[in-house]
PDB file of C-alpha atoms in Angstrom:
ATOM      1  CA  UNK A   1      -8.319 -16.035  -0.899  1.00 86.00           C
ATOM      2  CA  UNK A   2      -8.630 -16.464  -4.821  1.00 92.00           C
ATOM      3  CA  UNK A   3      -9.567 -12.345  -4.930  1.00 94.00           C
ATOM      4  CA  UNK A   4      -6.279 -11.694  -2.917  1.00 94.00           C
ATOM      5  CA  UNK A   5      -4.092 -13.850  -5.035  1.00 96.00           C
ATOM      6  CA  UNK A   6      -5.500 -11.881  -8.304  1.00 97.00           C
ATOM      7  CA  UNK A   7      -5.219  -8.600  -6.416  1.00 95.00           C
ATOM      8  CA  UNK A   8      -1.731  -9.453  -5.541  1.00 95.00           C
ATOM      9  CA  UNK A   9      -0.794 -11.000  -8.853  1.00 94.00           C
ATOM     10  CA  UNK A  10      -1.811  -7.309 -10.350  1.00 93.00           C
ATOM     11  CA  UNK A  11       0.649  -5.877  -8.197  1.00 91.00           C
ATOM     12  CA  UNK A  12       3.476  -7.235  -8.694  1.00 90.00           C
ATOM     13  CA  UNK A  13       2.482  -7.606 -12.383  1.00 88.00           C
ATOM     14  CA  UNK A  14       3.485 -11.300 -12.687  1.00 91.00           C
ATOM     15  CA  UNK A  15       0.826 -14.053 -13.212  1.00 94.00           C
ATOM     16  CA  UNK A  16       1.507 -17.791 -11.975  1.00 96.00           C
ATOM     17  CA  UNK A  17       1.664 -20.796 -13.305  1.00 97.00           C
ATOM     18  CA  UNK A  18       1.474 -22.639  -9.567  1.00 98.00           C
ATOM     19  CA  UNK A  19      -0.625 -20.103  -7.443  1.00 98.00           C
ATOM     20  CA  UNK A  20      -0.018 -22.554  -4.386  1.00 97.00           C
ATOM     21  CA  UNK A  21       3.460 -20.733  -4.448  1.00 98.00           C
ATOM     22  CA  UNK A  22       1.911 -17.430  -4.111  1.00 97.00           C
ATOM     23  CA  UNK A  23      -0.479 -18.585  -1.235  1.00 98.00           C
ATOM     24  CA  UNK A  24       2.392 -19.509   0.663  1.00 98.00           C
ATOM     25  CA  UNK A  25       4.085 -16.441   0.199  1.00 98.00           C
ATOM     26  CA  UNK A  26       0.874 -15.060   2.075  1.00 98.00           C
ATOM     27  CA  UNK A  27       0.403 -17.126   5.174  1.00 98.00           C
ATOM     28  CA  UNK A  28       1.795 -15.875   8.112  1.00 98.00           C
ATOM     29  CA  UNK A  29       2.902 -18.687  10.413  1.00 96.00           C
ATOM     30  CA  UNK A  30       0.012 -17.330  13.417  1.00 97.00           C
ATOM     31  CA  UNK A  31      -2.270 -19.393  10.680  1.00 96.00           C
ATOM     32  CA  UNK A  32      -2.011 -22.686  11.612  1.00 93.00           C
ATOM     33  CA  UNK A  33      -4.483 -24.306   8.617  1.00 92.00           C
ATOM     34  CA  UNK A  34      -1.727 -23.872   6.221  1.00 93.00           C
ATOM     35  CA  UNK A  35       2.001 -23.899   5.574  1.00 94.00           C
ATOM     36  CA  UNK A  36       3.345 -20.488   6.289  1.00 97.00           C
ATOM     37  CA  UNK A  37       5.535 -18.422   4.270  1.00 98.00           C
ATOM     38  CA  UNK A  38       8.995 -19.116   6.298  1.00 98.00           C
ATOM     39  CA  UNK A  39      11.320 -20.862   4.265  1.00 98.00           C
ATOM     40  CA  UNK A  40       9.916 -18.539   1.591  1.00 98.00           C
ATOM     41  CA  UNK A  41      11.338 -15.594   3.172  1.00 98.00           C
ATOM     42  CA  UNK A  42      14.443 -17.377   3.948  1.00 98.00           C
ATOM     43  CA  UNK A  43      14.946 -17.811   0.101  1.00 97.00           C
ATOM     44  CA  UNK A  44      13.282 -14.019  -0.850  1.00 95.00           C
ATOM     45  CA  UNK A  45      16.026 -12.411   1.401  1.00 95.00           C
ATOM     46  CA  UNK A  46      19.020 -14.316  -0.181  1.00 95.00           C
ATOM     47  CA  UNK A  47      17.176 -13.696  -3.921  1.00 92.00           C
ATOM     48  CA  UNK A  48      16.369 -10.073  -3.402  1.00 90.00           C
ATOM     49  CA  UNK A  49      19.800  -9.351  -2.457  1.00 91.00           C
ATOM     50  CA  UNK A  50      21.650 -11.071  -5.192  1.00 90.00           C
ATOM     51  CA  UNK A  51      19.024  -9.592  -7.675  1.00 85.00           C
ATOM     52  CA  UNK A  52      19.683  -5.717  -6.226  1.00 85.00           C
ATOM     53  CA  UNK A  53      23.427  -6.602  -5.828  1.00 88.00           C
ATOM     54  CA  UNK A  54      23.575  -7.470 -10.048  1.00 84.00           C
ATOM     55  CA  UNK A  55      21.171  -4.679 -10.732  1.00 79.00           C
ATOM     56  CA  UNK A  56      23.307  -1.863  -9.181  1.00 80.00           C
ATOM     57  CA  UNK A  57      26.821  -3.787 -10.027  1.00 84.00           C
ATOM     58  CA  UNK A  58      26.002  -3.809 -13.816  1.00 78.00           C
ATOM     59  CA  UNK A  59      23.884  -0.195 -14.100  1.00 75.00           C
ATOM     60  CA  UNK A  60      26.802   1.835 -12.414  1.00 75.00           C
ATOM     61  CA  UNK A  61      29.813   0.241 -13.929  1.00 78.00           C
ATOM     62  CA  UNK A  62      31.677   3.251 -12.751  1.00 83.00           C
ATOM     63  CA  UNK A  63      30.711   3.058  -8.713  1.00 84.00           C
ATOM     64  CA  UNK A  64      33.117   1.177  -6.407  1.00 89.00           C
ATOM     65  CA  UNK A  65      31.592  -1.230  -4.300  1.00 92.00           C
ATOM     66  CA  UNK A  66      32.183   1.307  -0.985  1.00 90.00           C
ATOM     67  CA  UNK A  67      29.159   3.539  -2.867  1.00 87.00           C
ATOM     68  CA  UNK A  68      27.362  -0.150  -4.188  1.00 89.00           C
ATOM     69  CA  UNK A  69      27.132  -1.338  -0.619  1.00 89.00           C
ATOM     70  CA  UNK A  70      25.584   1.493   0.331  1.00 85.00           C
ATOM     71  CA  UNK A  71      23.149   1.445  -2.571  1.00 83.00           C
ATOM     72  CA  UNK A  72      21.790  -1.790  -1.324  1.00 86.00           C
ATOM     73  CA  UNK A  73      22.201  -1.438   2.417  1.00 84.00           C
ATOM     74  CA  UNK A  74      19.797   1.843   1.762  1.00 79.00           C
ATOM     75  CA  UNK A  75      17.200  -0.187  -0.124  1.00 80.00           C
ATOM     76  CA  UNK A  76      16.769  -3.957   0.816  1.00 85.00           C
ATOM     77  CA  UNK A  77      16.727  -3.607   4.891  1.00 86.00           C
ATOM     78  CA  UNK A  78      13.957  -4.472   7.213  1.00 90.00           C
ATOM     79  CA  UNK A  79      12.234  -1.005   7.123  1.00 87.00           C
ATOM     80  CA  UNK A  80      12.942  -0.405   3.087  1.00 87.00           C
ATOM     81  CA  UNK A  81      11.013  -3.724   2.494  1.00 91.00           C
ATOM     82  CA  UNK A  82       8.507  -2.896   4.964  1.00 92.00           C
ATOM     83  CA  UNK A  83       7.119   0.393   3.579  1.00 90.00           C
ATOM     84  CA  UNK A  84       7.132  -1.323   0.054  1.00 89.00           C
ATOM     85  CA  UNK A  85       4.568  -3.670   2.095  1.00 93.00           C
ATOM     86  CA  UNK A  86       2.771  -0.312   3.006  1.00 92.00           C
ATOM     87  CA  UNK A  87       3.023   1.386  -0.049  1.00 89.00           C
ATOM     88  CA  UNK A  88       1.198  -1.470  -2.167  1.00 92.00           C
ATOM     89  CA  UNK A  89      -1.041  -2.523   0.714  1.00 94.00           C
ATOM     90  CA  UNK A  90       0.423  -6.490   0.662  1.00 95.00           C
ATOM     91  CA  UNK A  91      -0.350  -6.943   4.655  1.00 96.00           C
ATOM     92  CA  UNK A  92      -4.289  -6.795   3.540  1.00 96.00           C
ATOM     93  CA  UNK A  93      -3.672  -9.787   1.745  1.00 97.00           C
ATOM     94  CA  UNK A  94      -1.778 -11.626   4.370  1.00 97.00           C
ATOM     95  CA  UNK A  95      -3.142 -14.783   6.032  1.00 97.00           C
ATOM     96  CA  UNK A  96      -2.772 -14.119   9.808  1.00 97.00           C
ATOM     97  CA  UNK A  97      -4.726 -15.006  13.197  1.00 96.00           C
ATOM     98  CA  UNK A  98      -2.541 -12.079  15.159  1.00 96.00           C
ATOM     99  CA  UNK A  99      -4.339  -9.056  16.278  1.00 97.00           C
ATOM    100  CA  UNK A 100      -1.406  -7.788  18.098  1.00 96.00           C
ATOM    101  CA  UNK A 101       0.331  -8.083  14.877  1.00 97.00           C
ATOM    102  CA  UNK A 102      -2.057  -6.461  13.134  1.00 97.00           C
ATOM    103  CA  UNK A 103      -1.685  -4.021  15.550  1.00 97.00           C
ATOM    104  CA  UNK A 104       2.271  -3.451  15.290  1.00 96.00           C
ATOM    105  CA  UNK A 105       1.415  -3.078  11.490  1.00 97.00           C
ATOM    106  CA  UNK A 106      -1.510  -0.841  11.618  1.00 96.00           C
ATOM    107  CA  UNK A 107       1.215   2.005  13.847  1.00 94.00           C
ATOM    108  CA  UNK A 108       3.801   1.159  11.447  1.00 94.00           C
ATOM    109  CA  UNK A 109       1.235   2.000   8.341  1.00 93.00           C
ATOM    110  CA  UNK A 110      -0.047   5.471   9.923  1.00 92.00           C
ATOM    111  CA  UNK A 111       3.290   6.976  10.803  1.00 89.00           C
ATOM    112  CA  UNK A 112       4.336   6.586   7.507  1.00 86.00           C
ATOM    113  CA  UNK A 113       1.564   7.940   5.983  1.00 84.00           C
ATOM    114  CA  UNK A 114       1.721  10.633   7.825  1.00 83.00           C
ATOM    115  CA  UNK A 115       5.152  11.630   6.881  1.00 76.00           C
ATOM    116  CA  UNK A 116       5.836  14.836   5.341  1.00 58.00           C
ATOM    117  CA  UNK A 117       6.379  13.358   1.687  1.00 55.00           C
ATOM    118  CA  UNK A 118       7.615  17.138   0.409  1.00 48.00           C
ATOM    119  CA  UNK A 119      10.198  17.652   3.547  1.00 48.00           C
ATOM    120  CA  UNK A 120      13.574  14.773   2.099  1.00 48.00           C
ATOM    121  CA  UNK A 121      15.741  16.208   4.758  1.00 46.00           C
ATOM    122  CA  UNK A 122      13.211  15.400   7.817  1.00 45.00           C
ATOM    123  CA  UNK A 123      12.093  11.815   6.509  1.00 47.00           C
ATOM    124  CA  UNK A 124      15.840  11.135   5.723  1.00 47.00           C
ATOM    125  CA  UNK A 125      17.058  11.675   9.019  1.00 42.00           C
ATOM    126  CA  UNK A 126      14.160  11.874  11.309  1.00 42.00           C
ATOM    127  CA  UNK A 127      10.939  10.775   9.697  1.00 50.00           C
ATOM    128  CA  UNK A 128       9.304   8.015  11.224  1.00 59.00           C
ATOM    129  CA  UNK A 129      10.719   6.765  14.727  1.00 69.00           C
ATOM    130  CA  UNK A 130       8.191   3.363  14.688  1.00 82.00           C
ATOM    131  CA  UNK A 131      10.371   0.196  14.483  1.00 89.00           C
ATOM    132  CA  UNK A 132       8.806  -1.518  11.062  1.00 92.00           C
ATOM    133  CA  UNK A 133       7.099  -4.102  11.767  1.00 96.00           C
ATOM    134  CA  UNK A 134       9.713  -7.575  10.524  1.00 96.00           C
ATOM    135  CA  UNK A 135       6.222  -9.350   8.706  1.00 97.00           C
ATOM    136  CA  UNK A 136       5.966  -6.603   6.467  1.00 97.00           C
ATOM    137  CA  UNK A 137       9.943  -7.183   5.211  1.00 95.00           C
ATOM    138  CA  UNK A 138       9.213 -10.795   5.528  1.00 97.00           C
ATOM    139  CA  UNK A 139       5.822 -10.670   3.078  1.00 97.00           C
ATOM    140  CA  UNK A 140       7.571  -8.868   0.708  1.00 94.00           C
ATOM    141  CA  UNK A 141      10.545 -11.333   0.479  1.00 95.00           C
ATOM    142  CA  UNK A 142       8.407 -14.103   0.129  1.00 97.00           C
ATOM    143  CA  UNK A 143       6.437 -12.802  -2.615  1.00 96.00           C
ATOM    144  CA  UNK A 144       9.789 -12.342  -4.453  1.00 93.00           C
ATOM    145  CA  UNK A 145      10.849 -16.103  -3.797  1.00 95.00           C
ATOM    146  CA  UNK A 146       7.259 -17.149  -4.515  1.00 96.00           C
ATOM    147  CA  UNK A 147       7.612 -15.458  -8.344  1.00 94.00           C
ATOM    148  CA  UNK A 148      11.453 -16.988  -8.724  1.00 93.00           C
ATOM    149  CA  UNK A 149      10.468 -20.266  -7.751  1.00 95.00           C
ATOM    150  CA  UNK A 150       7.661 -19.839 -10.353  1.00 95.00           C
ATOM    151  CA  UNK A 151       9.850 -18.641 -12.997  1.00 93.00           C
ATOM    152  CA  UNK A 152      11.778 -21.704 -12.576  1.00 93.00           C
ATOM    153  CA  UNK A 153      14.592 -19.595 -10.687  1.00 91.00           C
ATOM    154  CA  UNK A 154      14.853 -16.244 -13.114  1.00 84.00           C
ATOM    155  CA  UNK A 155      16.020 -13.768 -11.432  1.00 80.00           C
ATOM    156  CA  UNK A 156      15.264 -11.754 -14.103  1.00 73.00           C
ATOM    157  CA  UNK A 157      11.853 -11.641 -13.400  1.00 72.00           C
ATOM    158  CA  UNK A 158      12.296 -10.016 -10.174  1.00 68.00           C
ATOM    159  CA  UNK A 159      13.542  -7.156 -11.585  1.00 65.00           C
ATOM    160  CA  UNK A 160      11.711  -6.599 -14.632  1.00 63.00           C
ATOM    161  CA  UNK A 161      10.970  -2.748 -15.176  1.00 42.00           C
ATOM    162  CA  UNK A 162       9.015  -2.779 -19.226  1.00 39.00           C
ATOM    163  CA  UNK A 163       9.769  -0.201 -20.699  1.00 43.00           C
ATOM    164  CA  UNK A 164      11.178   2.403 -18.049  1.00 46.00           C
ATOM    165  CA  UNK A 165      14.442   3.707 -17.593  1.00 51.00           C
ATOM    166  CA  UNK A 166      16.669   3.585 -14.001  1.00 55.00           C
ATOM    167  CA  UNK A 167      19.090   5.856 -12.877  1.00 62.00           C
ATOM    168  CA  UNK A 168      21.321   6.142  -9.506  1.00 61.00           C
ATOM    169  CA  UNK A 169      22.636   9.083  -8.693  1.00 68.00           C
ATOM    170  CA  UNK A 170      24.622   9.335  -4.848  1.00 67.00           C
ATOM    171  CA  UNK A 171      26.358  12.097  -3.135  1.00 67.00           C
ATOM    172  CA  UNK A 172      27.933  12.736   0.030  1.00 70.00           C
ATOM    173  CA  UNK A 173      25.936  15.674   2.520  1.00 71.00           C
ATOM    174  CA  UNK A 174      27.425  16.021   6.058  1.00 73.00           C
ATOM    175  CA  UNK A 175      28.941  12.542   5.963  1.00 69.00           C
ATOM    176  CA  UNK A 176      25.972  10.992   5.511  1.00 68.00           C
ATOM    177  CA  UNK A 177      26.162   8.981   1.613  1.00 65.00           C
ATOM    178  CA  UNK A 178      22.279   9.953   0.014  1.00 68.00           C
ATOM    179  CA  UNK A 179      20.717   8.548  -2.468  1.00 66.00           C
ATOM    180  CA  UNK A 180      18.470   8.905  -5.139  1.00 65.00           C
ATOM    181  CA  UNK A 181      16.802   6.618  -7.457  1.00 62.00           C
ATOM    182  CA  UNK A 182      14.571   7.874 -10.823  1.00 63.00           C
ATOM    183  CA  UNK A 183      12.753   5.810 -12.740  1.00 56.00           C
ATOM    184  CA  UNK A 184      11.397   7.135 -15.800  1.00 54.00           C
ATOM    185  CA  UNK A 185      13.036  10.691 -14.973  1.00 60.00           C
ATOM    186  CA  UNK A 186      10.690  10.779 -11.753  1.00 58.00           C
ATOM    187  CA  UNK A 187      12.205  10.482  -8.264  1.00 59.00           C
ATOM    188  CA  UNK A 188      10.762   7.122  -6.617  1.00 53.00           C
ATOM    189  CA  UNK A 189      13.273   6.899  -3.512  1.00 54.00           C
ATOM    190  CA  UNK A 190      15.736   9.061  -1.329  1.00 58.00           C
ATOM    191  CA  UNK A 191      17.996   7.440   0.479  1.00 57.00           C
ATOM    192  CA  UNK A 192      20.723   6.814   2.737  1.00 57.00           C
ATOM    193  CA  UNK A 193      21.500   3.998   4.806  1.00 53.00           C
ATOM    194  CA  UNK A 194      19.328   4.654   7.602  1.00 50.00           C
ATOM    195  CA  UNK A 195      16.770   6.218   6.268  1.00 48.00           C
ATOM    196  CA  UNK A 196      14.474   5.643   2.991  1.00 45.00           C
ATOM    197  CA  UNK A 197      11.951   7.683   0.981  1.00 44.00           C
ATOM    198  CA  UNK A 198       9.510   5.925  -1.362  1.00 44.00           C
ATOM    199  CA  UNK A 199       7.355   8.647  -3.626  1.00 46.00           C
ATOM    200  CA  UNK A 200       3.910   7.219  -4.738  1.00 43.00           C
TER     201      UNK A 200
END
């Protein structure tokens, strides 16, 4: 468990002072020889929205909160969370004693992969038609509380980006609201509310 925790800690790019917090965070509750990460995730899902709902609300000063709503709706849901999970390979890490989980999570993993990552259009409105798997949401959301609990509740530390620049930019295609998100000046998600694209 101590190589996970430094693995993970690398990831996220935020060293702990209580590393209990972060072992939590990555005990699913189908391991019984610890506390799992549920009232973790309860917390992560309330702190991830308020920090995305301040993030978007004080970047785009001139976006009314029709176009805001949309911004988060597109980025913080169950299947948005869940590929984050995929794309920096937190379920390895995960306590568990679930091999039908594991199962549900190892689908999830390969459809996505296997998405066309130069074709927007298909993975924005057809793309992958697995249901993501809620654990992966749910690891991801505990991590978060895990590091605001450890930063003595700074939500600033949630959303640290050193160094890099974000930018928004939405538009309206078929009357579907799309949108894109550029950090740095390189495209790192499409998307629109029902759909989500995050580039490696």
């Amino acid at each position: 468990m101590k190589e996970a925790l430094e693995q993970v800690q690398r990831i996220v790019g935020y060293t702990f002072q209580n590393v209990s917090l972060l072992q939590e965070a990555l005990t699913h509750s189908s391991y019984t020889s610890a506390a799992s990460y549920q009232r973790l995730e309860f917390l992560g899902d309330a702190v991830l929205n308020l920090a995305f709902t301040n993030f978007v609300f004080l970047t785009n000063p001139s976006v009314g909160p029709g176009a805001l709503s949309l911004l988060r709706a597109a980025n913080i849901s169950t299947e948005k969370l869940a590929r984050v999970a995929i794309r920096h390979d937190f379920y390895r890490y995960l306590r568990r004693n679930s091999s039908k989980l594991d199962s549900m999570v190892k689908e999830f993993a390969d459809a996505v992969t296997k998405e066309k990552e130069d074709d927007y259009g298909e993975l924005l409105y057809g793309g992958n038609t697995i249901k993501a798997p809620k654990v992966l949401a749910d690891v991801v959301e505990s991590v978060a509380a895990a590091i605001y609990l450890d930063s003595k509740l700074d939500l600033a530390e949630l959303w640290k980006k050193q160094g890099m620049s974000i930018e928004f930019k939405s538009w309206k295609e078929d009357n579907k609201s799309i949108s894109n998100v550029f950090v740095d000046g390189v495209l790192m998600v499409l998307a629109s509310p029902s759909r989500s694209i995050l580039q490696s």
